PDB file of C-alpha atoms and ligand atoms in Angstrom:
ATOM      1  CA  MET A   1       0.350  -2.466  46.122  1.00 41.00           C
ATOM      2  CA  LEU A   2      -2.983  -2.195  47.991  1.00 42.00           C
ATOM      3  CA  THR A   3      -5.785   0.925  46.938  1.00 48.00           C
ATOM      4  CA  ILE A   4      -8.046   2.113  48.874  1.00 48.00           C
ATOM      5  CA  ALA A   5     -10.720  -0.577  48.238  1.00 52.00           C
ATOM      6  CA  SER A   6      -8.390  -2.218  50.519  1.00 84.00           C
ATOM      7  CA  ARG A   7      -8.284  -0.087  53.716  1.00 89.00           C
ATOM      8  CA  CYS A   8     -10.052   0.368  55.758  1.00 91.00           C
ATOM      9  CA  TRP A   9     -12.645   2.664  55.302  1.00 90.00           C
ATOM     10  CA  LEU A  10     -11.660   4.213  59.187  1.00 92.00           C
ATOM     11  CA  CYS A  11      -8.710   3.747  60.170  1.00 93.00           C
ATOM     12  CA  GLN A  12      -6.351   2.428  56.640  1.00 90.00           C
ATOM     13  CA  CYS A  13      -5.431  -0.344  58.018  1.00 90.00           C
ATOM     14  CA  PRO A  14      -4.978  -3.610  54.941  1.00 90.00           C
ATOM     15  CA  LEU A  15      -8.090  -5.757  54.565  1.00 87.00           C
ATOM     16  CA  HIS A  16      -7.622  -8.850  54.283  1.00 81.00           C
ATOM     17  CA  LEU A  17     -11.265  -8.856  52.204  1.00 76.00           C
ATOM     18  CA  ALA A  18     -11.767  -5.667  50.123  1.00 71.00           C
ATOM     19  CA  VAL A  19     -15.298  -6.120  50.496  1.00 71.00           C
ATOM     20  CA  GLN A  20     -15.277  -6.047  54.226  1.00 79.00           C
ATOM     21  CA  GLY A  21     -14.918  -2.599  54.465  1.00 88.00           C
ATOM     22  CA  ILE A  22     -14.080  -1.750  57.504  1.00 91.00           C
ATOM     23  CA  CYS A  23     -12.040  -4.215  60.030  1.00 91.00           C
ATOM     24  CA  SER A  24     -13.008  -5.598  62.938  1.00 90.00           C
ATOM     25  CA  VAL A  25     -11.346  -4.149  64.707  1.00 92.00           C
ATOM     26  CA  CYS A  26     -12.539  -0.587  63.911  1.00 93.00           C
ATOM     27  CA  LEU A  27     -16.097  -2.231  63.811  1.00 91.00           C
ATOM     28  CA  SER A  28     -15.272  -3.311  66.883  1.00 92.00           C
ATOM     29  CA  HIS A  29     -15.475   0.188  69.119  1.00 94.00           C
ATOM     30  CA  LEU A  30     -18.376   1.601  66.518  1.00 93.00           C
ATOM     31  CA  PRO A  31     -20.459   3.300  68.521  1.00 91.00           C
ATOM     32  CA  VAL A  32     -24.019   1.036  70.739  1.00 89.00           C
ATOM     33  CA  ALA A  33     -27.080   1.855  70.776  1.00 90.00           C
ATOM     34  CA  PRO A  34     -29.213   2.072  73.775  1.00 92.00           C
ATOM     35  CA  PRO A  35     -31.986  -0.797  73.955  1.00 93.00           C
ATOM     36  CA  CYS A  36     -34.347   0.760  71.843  1.00 93.00           C
ATOM     37  CA  CYS A  37     -38.637  -0.171  70.787  1.00 95.00           C
ATOM     38  CA  PRO A  38     -37.473  -2.794  67.503  1.00 95.00           C
ATOM     39  CA  ARG A  39     -40.183  -0.408  65.737  1.00 96.00           C
ATOM     40  CA  CYS A  40     -40.224   3.022  65.835  1.00 95.00           C
ATOM     41  CA  GLY A  41     -35.399   2.719  66.964  1.00 95.00           C
ATOM     42  CA  LEU A  42     -35.782   4.969  69.422  1.00 95.00           C
ATOM     43  CA  PRO A  43     -34.361   4.475  72.474  1.00 93.00           C
ATOM     44  CA  SER A  44     -36.253   2.586  75.379  1.00 92.00           C
ATOM     45  CA  SER A  45     -36.548   0.524  78.540  1.00 85.00           C
ATOM     46  CA  GLY A  46     -38.774  -3.081  77.529  1.00 72.00           C
ATOM     47  CA  GLY A  47     -35.987  -2.770  74.357  1.00 69.00           C
ATOM     48  CA  HIS A  48     -37.586  -6.040  73.082  1.00 80.00           C
ATOM     49  CA  HIS A  49     -41.363  -4.765  72.193  1.00 89.00           C
ATOM     50  CA  ASP A  50     -42.928  -1.429  70.840  1.00 93.00           C
ATOM     51  CA  CYS A  51     -42.466   0.889  73.940  1.00 94.00           C
ATOM     52  CA  GLY A  52     -45.549   3.622  74.687  1.00 94.00           C
ATOM     53  CA  ARG A  53     -45.556   5.951  71.812  1.00 94.00           C
ATOM     54  CA  CYS A  54     -45.096   3.075  69.369  1.00 95.00           C
ATOM     55  CA  LEU A  55     -48.725   1.810  71.408  1.00 95.00           C
ATOM     56  CA  GLN A  56     -50.676   5.218  71.312  1.00 96.00           C
ATOM     57  CA  LYS A  57     -50.136   5.959  67.848  1.00 95.00           C
ATOM     58  CA  PRO A  58     -48.253   3.573  65.730  1.00 96.00           C
ATOM     59  CA  PRO A  59     -45.981   4.275  63.161  1.00 97.00           C
ATOM     60  CA  PRO A  60     -47.192   3.030  59.420  1.00 97.00           C
ATOM     61  CA  TRP A  61     -44.559   0.270  59.281  1.00 98.00           C
ATOM     62  CA  ASP A  62     -43.485  -2.942  61.701  1.00 97.00           C
ATOM     63  CA  ALA A  63     -39.672  -3.011  62.456  1.00 97.00           C
ATOM     64  CA  MET A  64     -37.241  -0.117  62.188  1.00 97.00           C
ATOM     65  CA  VAL A  65     -33.248  -1.265  62.232  1.00 97.00           C
ATOM     66  CA  PHE A  66     -30.075   0.794  62.362  1.00 97.00           C
ATOM     67  CA  ALA A  67     -26.374  -0.367  61.971  1.00 96.00           C
ATOM     68  CA  THR A  68     -25.720   2.799  64.028  1.00 95.00           C
ATOM     69  CA  PRO A  69     -26.866   5.765  66.281  1.00 96.00           C
ATOM     70  CA  TYR A  70     -26.125   9.310  63.801  1.00 95.00           C
ATOM     71  CA  GLU A  71     -22.489   8.987  65.415  1.00 93.00           C
ATOM     72  CA  PRO A  72     -19.155   9.570  64.813  1.00 94.00           C
ATOM     73  CA  PRO A  73     -16.894   8.148  62.996  1.00 93.00           C
ATOM     74  CA  VAL A  74     -20.502   6.128  61.139  1.00 93.00           C
ATOM     75  CA  SER A  75     -22.736   9.562  60.489  1.00 92.00           C
ATOM     76  CA  GLY A  76     -19.055  10.964  58.379  1.00 91.00           C
ATOM     77  CA  LEU A  77     -18.762   7.799  55.805  1.00 91.00           C
ATOM     78  CA  VAL A  78     -22.536   8.677  55.068  1.00 90.00           C
ATOM     79  CA  LEU A  79     -21.530  12.490  54.903  1.00 90.00           C
ATOM     80  CA  ARG A  80     -18.872  10.566  52.128  1.00 88.00           C
ATOM     81  CA  LEU A  81     -21.340   8.831  50.510  1.00 86.00           C
ATOM     82  CA  LYS A  82     -23.234  11.678  50.112  1.00 84.00           C
ATOM     83  CA  SER A  83     -20.789  14.216  48.729  1.00 83.00           C
ATOM     84  CA  SER A  84     -19.056  11.544  46.967  1.00 74.00           C
ATOM     85  CA  ARG A  85     -19.615   9.490  43.605  1.00 66.00           C
ATOM     86  CA  PHE A  86     -15.608   8.248  43.610  1.00 64.00           C
ATOM     87  CA  PRO A  87     -14.450   6.090  45.583  1.00 64.00           C
ATOM     88  CA  GLU A  88     -17.456   6.106  48.430  1.00 77.00           C
ATOM     89  CA  PRO A  89     -17.825   3.423  51.323  1.00 86.00           C
ATOM     90  CA  ASP A  90     -21.508   2.451  49.782  1.00 89.00           C
ATOM     91  CA  THR A  91     -20.487  -1.679  50.781  1.00 90.00           C
ATOM     92  CA  ALA A  92     -19.073  -0.940  53.773  1.00 92.00           C
ATOM     93  CA  LEU A  93     -21.857   1.452  54.657  1.00 94.00           C
ATOM     94  CA  ALA A  94     -24.315  -1.861  53.343  1.00 94.00           C
ATOM     95  CA  ARG A  95     -22.352  -4.681  55.031  1.00 94.00           C
ATOM     96  CA  LEU A  96     -22.615  -2.555  58.553  1.00 95.00           C
ATOM     97  CA  LEU A  97     -26.560  -3.025  58.066  1.00 96.00           C
ATOM     98  CA  LEU A  98     -26.782  -5.703  56.953  1.00 96.00           C
ATOM     99  CA  LEU A  99     -25.148  -7.992  59.737  1.00 95.00           C
ATOM    100  CA  ARG A 100     -26.699  -5.196  62.574  1.00 95.00           C
ATOM    101  CA  TRP A 101     -30.298  -6.860  60.222  1.00 97.00           C
ATOM    102  CA  LEU A 102     -28.919 -10.015  60.533  1.00 97.00           C
ATOM    103  CA  GLU A 103     -28.887 -10.170  64.142  1.00 94.00           C
ATOM    104  CA  ARG A 104     -32.616  -8.490  64.047  1.00 93.00           C
ATOM    105  CA  TYR A 105     -33.114 -11.673  61.996  1.00 95.00           C
ATOM    106  CA  ARG A 106     -32.136 -14.920  63.749  1.00 94.00           C
ATOM    107  CA  GLY A 107     -33.292 -13.801  66.364  1.00 90.00           C
ATOM    108  CA  ASN A 108     -36.476 -13.792  64.543  1.00 84.00           C
ATOM    109  CA  THR A 109     -37.118  -9.346  64.960  1.00 84.00           C
ATOM    110  CA  LEU A 110     -37.659  -9.309  61.817  1.00 92.00           C
ATOM    111  CA  ARG A 111     -38.939 -11.608  59.059  1.00 93.00           C
ATOM    112  CA  ARG A 112     -36.487 -11.728  55.377  1.00 96.00           C
ATOM    113  CA  PRO A 113     -38.532  -8.731  52.714  1.00 98.00           C
ATOM    114  CA  ASP A 114     -39.557  -9.681  49.440  1.00 97.00           C
ATOM    115  CA  VAL A 115     -38.349  -6.646  47.895  1.00 98.00           C
ATOM    116  CA  ILE A 116     -36.412  -3.443  49.230  1.00 98.00           C
ATOM    117  CA  LEU A 117     -37.751   0.296  47.497  1.00 98.00           C
ATOM    118  CA  SER A 118     -35.299   3.135  48.778  1.00 96.00           C
ATOM    119  CA  VAL A 119     -36.241   6.395  49.283  1.00 95.00           C
ATOM    120  CA  PRO A 120     -36.345   8.587  46.365  1.00 94.00           C
ATOM    121  CA  LEU A 121     -34.301  12.003  45.264  1.00 90.00           C
ATOM    122  CA  HIS A 122     -36.345  15.316  43.055  1.00 88.00           C
ATOM    123  CA  ARG A 123     -35.287  14.317  39.481  1.00 87.00           C
ATOM    124  CA  GLN A 124     -33.548  17.466  39.447  1.00 86.00           C
ATOM    125  CA  ARG A 125     -30.761  16.817  43.100  1.00 85.00           C
ATOM    126  CA  TYR A 126     -30.801  13.428  41.151  1.00 85.00           C
ATOM    127  CA  ALA A 127     -29.599  14.503  37.781  1.00 84.00           C
ATOM    128  CA  TRP A 128     -27.191  17.230  40.838  1.00 84.00           C
ATOM    129  CA  ARG A 129     -25.547  14.941  42.105  1.00 83.00           C
ATOM    130  CA  GLY A 130     -25.106  12.001  40.018  1.00 83.00           C
ATOM    131  CA  PHE A 131     -26.922   9.326  41.438  1.00 85.00           C
ATOM    132  CA  ASN A 132     -29.082   7.858  45.403  1.00 89.00           C
ATOM    133  CA  GLN A 133     -27.095   6.938  48.169  1.00 89.00           C
ATOM    134  CA  SER A 134     -29.570   5.023  49.114  1.00 92.00           C
ATOM    135  CA  GLU A 135     -29.625   3.137  46.000  1.00 92.00           C
ATOM    136  CA  LEU A 136     -26.396   2.516  46.640  1.00 91.00           C
ATOM    137  CA  LEU A 137     -26.588   0.836  49.425  1.00 94.00           C
ATOM    138  CA  ALA A 138     -30.073  -0.807  48.149  1.00 95.00           C
ATOM    139  CA  ARG A 139     -27.996  -2.548  45.121  1.00 94.00           C
ATOM    140  CA  PRO A 140     -25.372  -5.203  47.787  1.00 94.00           C
ATOM    141  CA  LEU A 141     -28.459  -5.270  50.393  1.00 96.00           C
ATOM    142  CA  ALA A 142     -30.382  -6.898  48.252  1.00 97.00           C
ATOM    143  CA  ARG A 143     -27.736  -9.294  46.832  1.00 96.00           C
ATOM    144  CA  TRP A 144     -27.000 -10.311  50.145  1.00 96.00           C
ATOM    145  CA  LEU A 145     -30.585 -11.327  50.729  1.00 97.00           C
ATOM    146  CA  HIS A 146     -31.608 -12.568  47.612  1.00 96.00           C
ATOM    147  CA  CYS A 147     -34.311 -10.459  47.547  1.00 96.00           C
ATOM    148  CA  GLU A 148     -35.895  -8.119  45.029  1.00 97.00           C
ATOM    149  CA  TYR A 149     -34.761  -4.223  44.796  1.00 97.00           C
ATOM    150  CA  LEU A 150     -36.778  -1.736  42.187  1.00 97.00           C
ATOM    151  CA  PRO A 151     -35.434   0.979  42.280  1.00 93.00           C
ATOM    152  CA  GLY A 152     -37.865   2.563  39.912  1.00 91.00           C
ATOM    153  CA  ALA A 153     -41.498   1.787  42.232  1.00 95.00           C
ATOM    154  CA  LEU A 154     -40.946   5.572  44.657  1.00 96.00           C
ATOM    155  CA  SER A 155     -40.514   8.932  42.857  1.00 93.00           C
ATOM    156  CA  ARG A 156     -40.303  12.385  44.499  1.00 92.00           C
ATOM    157  CA  ASP A 157     -43.028  14.803  42.831  1.00 87.00           C
ATOM    158  CA  ARG A 158     -41.932  17.529  44.253  1.00 76.00           C
ATOM    159  CA  GLN A 159     -38.940  18.905  45.370  1.00 72.00           C
ATOM    160  CA  THR A 160     -38.706  19.671  49.467  1.00 68.00           C
ATOM    161  CA  THR A 161     -36.665  21.663  51.951  1.00 64.00           C
ATOM    162  CA  SER A 162     -34.597  20.961  53.205  1.00 66.00           C
ATOM    163  CA  GLN A 163     -36.439  19.745  56.481  1.00 62.00           C
ATOM    164  CA  GLN A 164     -34.472  20.355  59.094  1.00 65.00           C
ATOM    165  CA  SER A 165     -35.413  24.276  60.368  1.00 69.00           C
ATOM    166  CA  LEU A 166     -38.808  22.506  60.177  1.00 66.00           C
ATOM    167  CA  THR A 167     -41.534  22.294  62.892  1.00 71.00           C
ATOM    168  CA  GLU A 168     -43.065  18.698  63.156  1.00 71.00           C
ATOM    169  CA  ARG A 169     -46.204  20.376  61.731  1.00 70.00           C
ATOM    170  CA  GLU A 170     -44.414  22.404  58.392  1.00 71.00           C
ATOM    171  CA  ARG A 171     -42.683  18.890  57.826  1.00 70.00           C
ATOM    172  CA  LYS A 172     -45.787  16.808  57.369  1.00 69.00           C
ATOM    173  CA  TRP A 173     -46.813  19.914  55.374  1.00 69.00           C
ATOM    174  CA  ASN A 174     -43.726  20.332  53.220  1.00 70.00           C
ATOM    175  CA  LEU A 175     -43.696  16.562  52.848  1.00 71.00           C
ATOM    176  CA  ARG A 176     -48.019  15.737  52.071  1.00 72.00           C
ATOM    177  CA  LYS A 177     -48.336  14.688  48.007  1.00 75.00           C
ATOM    178  CA  ALA A 178     -44.040  14.265  47.747  1.00 85.00           C
ATOM    179  CA  PHE A 179     -43.695  11.160  46.805  1.00 93.00           C
ATOM    180  CA  THR A 180     -45.645   8.267  44.606  1.00 94.00           C
ATOM    181  CA  CYS A 181     -45.482   4.421  44.376  1.00 94.00           C
ATOM    182  CA  HIS A 182     -45.265   2.777  40.478  1.00 94.00           C
ATOM    183  CA  THR A 183     -46.136  -1.215  41.753  1.00 94.00           C
ATOM    184  CA  ARG A 184     -48.438  -2.838  42.922  1.00 94.00           C
ATOM    185  CA  LEU A 185     -46.902  -4.181  45.930  1.00 96.00           C
ATOM    186  CA  ARG A 186     -50.259  -5.933  47.250  1.00 97.00           C
ATOM    187  CA  GLY A 187     -49.550  -8.903  49.976  1.00 97.00           C
ATOM    188  CA  LYS A 188     -45.534  -7.960  49.516  1.00 97.00           C
ATOM    189  CA  HIS A 189     -42.986  -8.314  52.351  1.00 98.00           C
ATOM    190  CA  VAL A 190     -41.552  -5.210  51.501  1.00 98.00           C
ATOM    191  CA  MET A 191     -37.932  -3.231  52.974  1.00 98.00           C
ATOM    192  CA  LEU A 192     -37.761   1.007  52.600  1.00 98.00           C
ATOM    193  CA  LEU A 193     -34.223   1.730  53.067  1.00 97.00           C
ATOM    194  CA  ASP A 194     -33.234   5.517  53.151  1.00 96.00           C
ATOM    195  CA  ASP A 195     -29.422   7.022  54.356  1.00 94.00           C
ATOM    196  CA  VAL A 196     -30.342   8.153  57.349  1.00 94.00           C
ATOM    197  CA  VAL A 197     -33.571   8.775  59.997  1.00 95.00           C
ATOM    198  CA  THR A 198     -33.949  11.644  61.497  1.00 91.00           C
ATOM    199  CA  THR A 199     -36.843  12.327  62.350  1.00 89.00           C
ATOM    200  CA  GLY A 200     -38.804   9.429  60.809  1.00 92.00           C
ATOM    201  CA  SER A 201     -41.169  11.949  58.547  1.00 90.00           C
ATOM    202  CA  THR A 202     -40.146  11.298  55.529  1.00 92.00           C
ATOM    203  CA  VAL A 203     -39.955   6.966  56.220  1.00 95.00           C
ATOM    204  CA  ARG A 204     -43.804   7.359  58.173  1.00 95.00           C
ATOM    205  CA  GLU A 205     -45.017   9.685  54.693  1.00 94.00           C
ATOM    206  CA  ILE A 206     -43.932   7.104  51.727  1.00 96.00           C
ATOM    207  CA  GLY A 207     -44.833   4.125  55.099  1.00 97.00           C
ATOM    208  CA  LYS A 208     -48.268   5.405  54.128  1.00 96.00           C
ATOM    209  CA  ILE A 209     -48.589   4.543  50.929  1.00 96.00           C
ATOM    210  CA  LEU A 210     -47.224   1.579  51.044  1.00 97.00           C
ATOM    211  CA  ARG A 211     -49.900   0.484  53.803  1.00 96.00           C
ATOM    212  CA  ASN A 212     -52.944   2.333  51.321  1.00 95.00           C
ATOM    213  CA  GLN A 213     -51.376  -0.298  48.961  1.00 93.00           C
ATOM    214  CA  GLY A 214     -50.990  -2.903  51.125  1.00 96.00           C
ATOM    215  CA  VAL A 215     -48.317  -4.363  51.421  1.00 97.00           C
ATOM    216  CA  ALA A 216     -47.255  -7.544  53.866  1.00 97.00           C
ATOM    217  CA  SER A 217     -45.055  -6.277  55.314  1.00 97.00           C
ATOM    218  CA  LEU A 218     -42.858  -2.244  56.253  1.00 98.00           C
ATOM    219  CA  GLN A 219     -39.465  -2.487  57.441  1.00 98.00           C
ATOM    220  CA  ILE A 220     -37.134   0.479  57.480  1.00 98.00           C
ATOM    221  CA  ALA A 221     -34.438   0.215  56.361  1.00 98.00           C
ATOM    222  CA  CYS A 222     -30.710   2.967  56.986  1.00 97.00           C
ATOM    223  CA  ILE A 223     -28.230   3.708  58.081  1.00 96.00           C
ATOM    224  CA  CYS A 224     -27.676   5.316  61.015  1.00 96.00           C
ATOM    225  CA  ARG A 225     -30.768   7.231  63.554  1.00 96.00           C
ATOM    226  CA  THR A 226     -31.038   9.716  65.133  1.00 93.00           C
ATOM    227  CA  LEU A 227     -31.829   8.908  68.128  1.00 91.00           C
ATOM    228  CA  GLN A 228     -33.204  11.597  69.598  1.00 76.00           C
ATOM    229  CA  THR A 229     -36.853  12.659  70.467  1.00 59.00           C
TER     230      THR A 229
HETATM  231 ZN1  LIG B   1     -10.230   0.285  60.943  1.00 74.24          ZN
HETATM  232 ZN1  LIG B   2     -41.294   2.356  69.368  1.00 74.24          ZN
END
């Protein structure tokens, strides 16, 4: 009998290889992002060059890669990833990101990172949930990209309130001094992984810390990117 792991997470059809997670038909029907700025990941008519927003106010990272816009059906899988430990679609989602990452890598708009870091949860939330969804995504990705994953490199030292209802100014204040980096990363090419990037406030805050550490380059990778500005 087929186990759930050997069925497509979206249409339930049997898969030849369980690691695929999502079948080729569903893969070809996933939402496609419009041309986006390679740096901030937001829609931009240029597509291949940094957008006006990034030229005016460069973010503390060099590139952003995401698997799909934050839309169904992948947004549903991300919610599922956060809500239950087993069975979880972590490998399927990490593979979606890998496919997009490889496209960018072959197009010479991304370099292979030396290390992968994941956005940390506060220890209380970690204890309550029992796992960090970004960690689940980072492990297979690090294996496939042959780079090191450093799960303890970052910590979230303050329990921050949900960013969703806050204004931009409040978001910045909410995240101020919320993170610490515990590892020397000077000269390293770093990938920072999050499940979803919405406003970018969290990765911006961590990005500033990593820049101050003297990282050689920083790429942000996420499963879904919210494309509204
Ligand atoms: Zn399918
Ligand atoms: Zn941009």
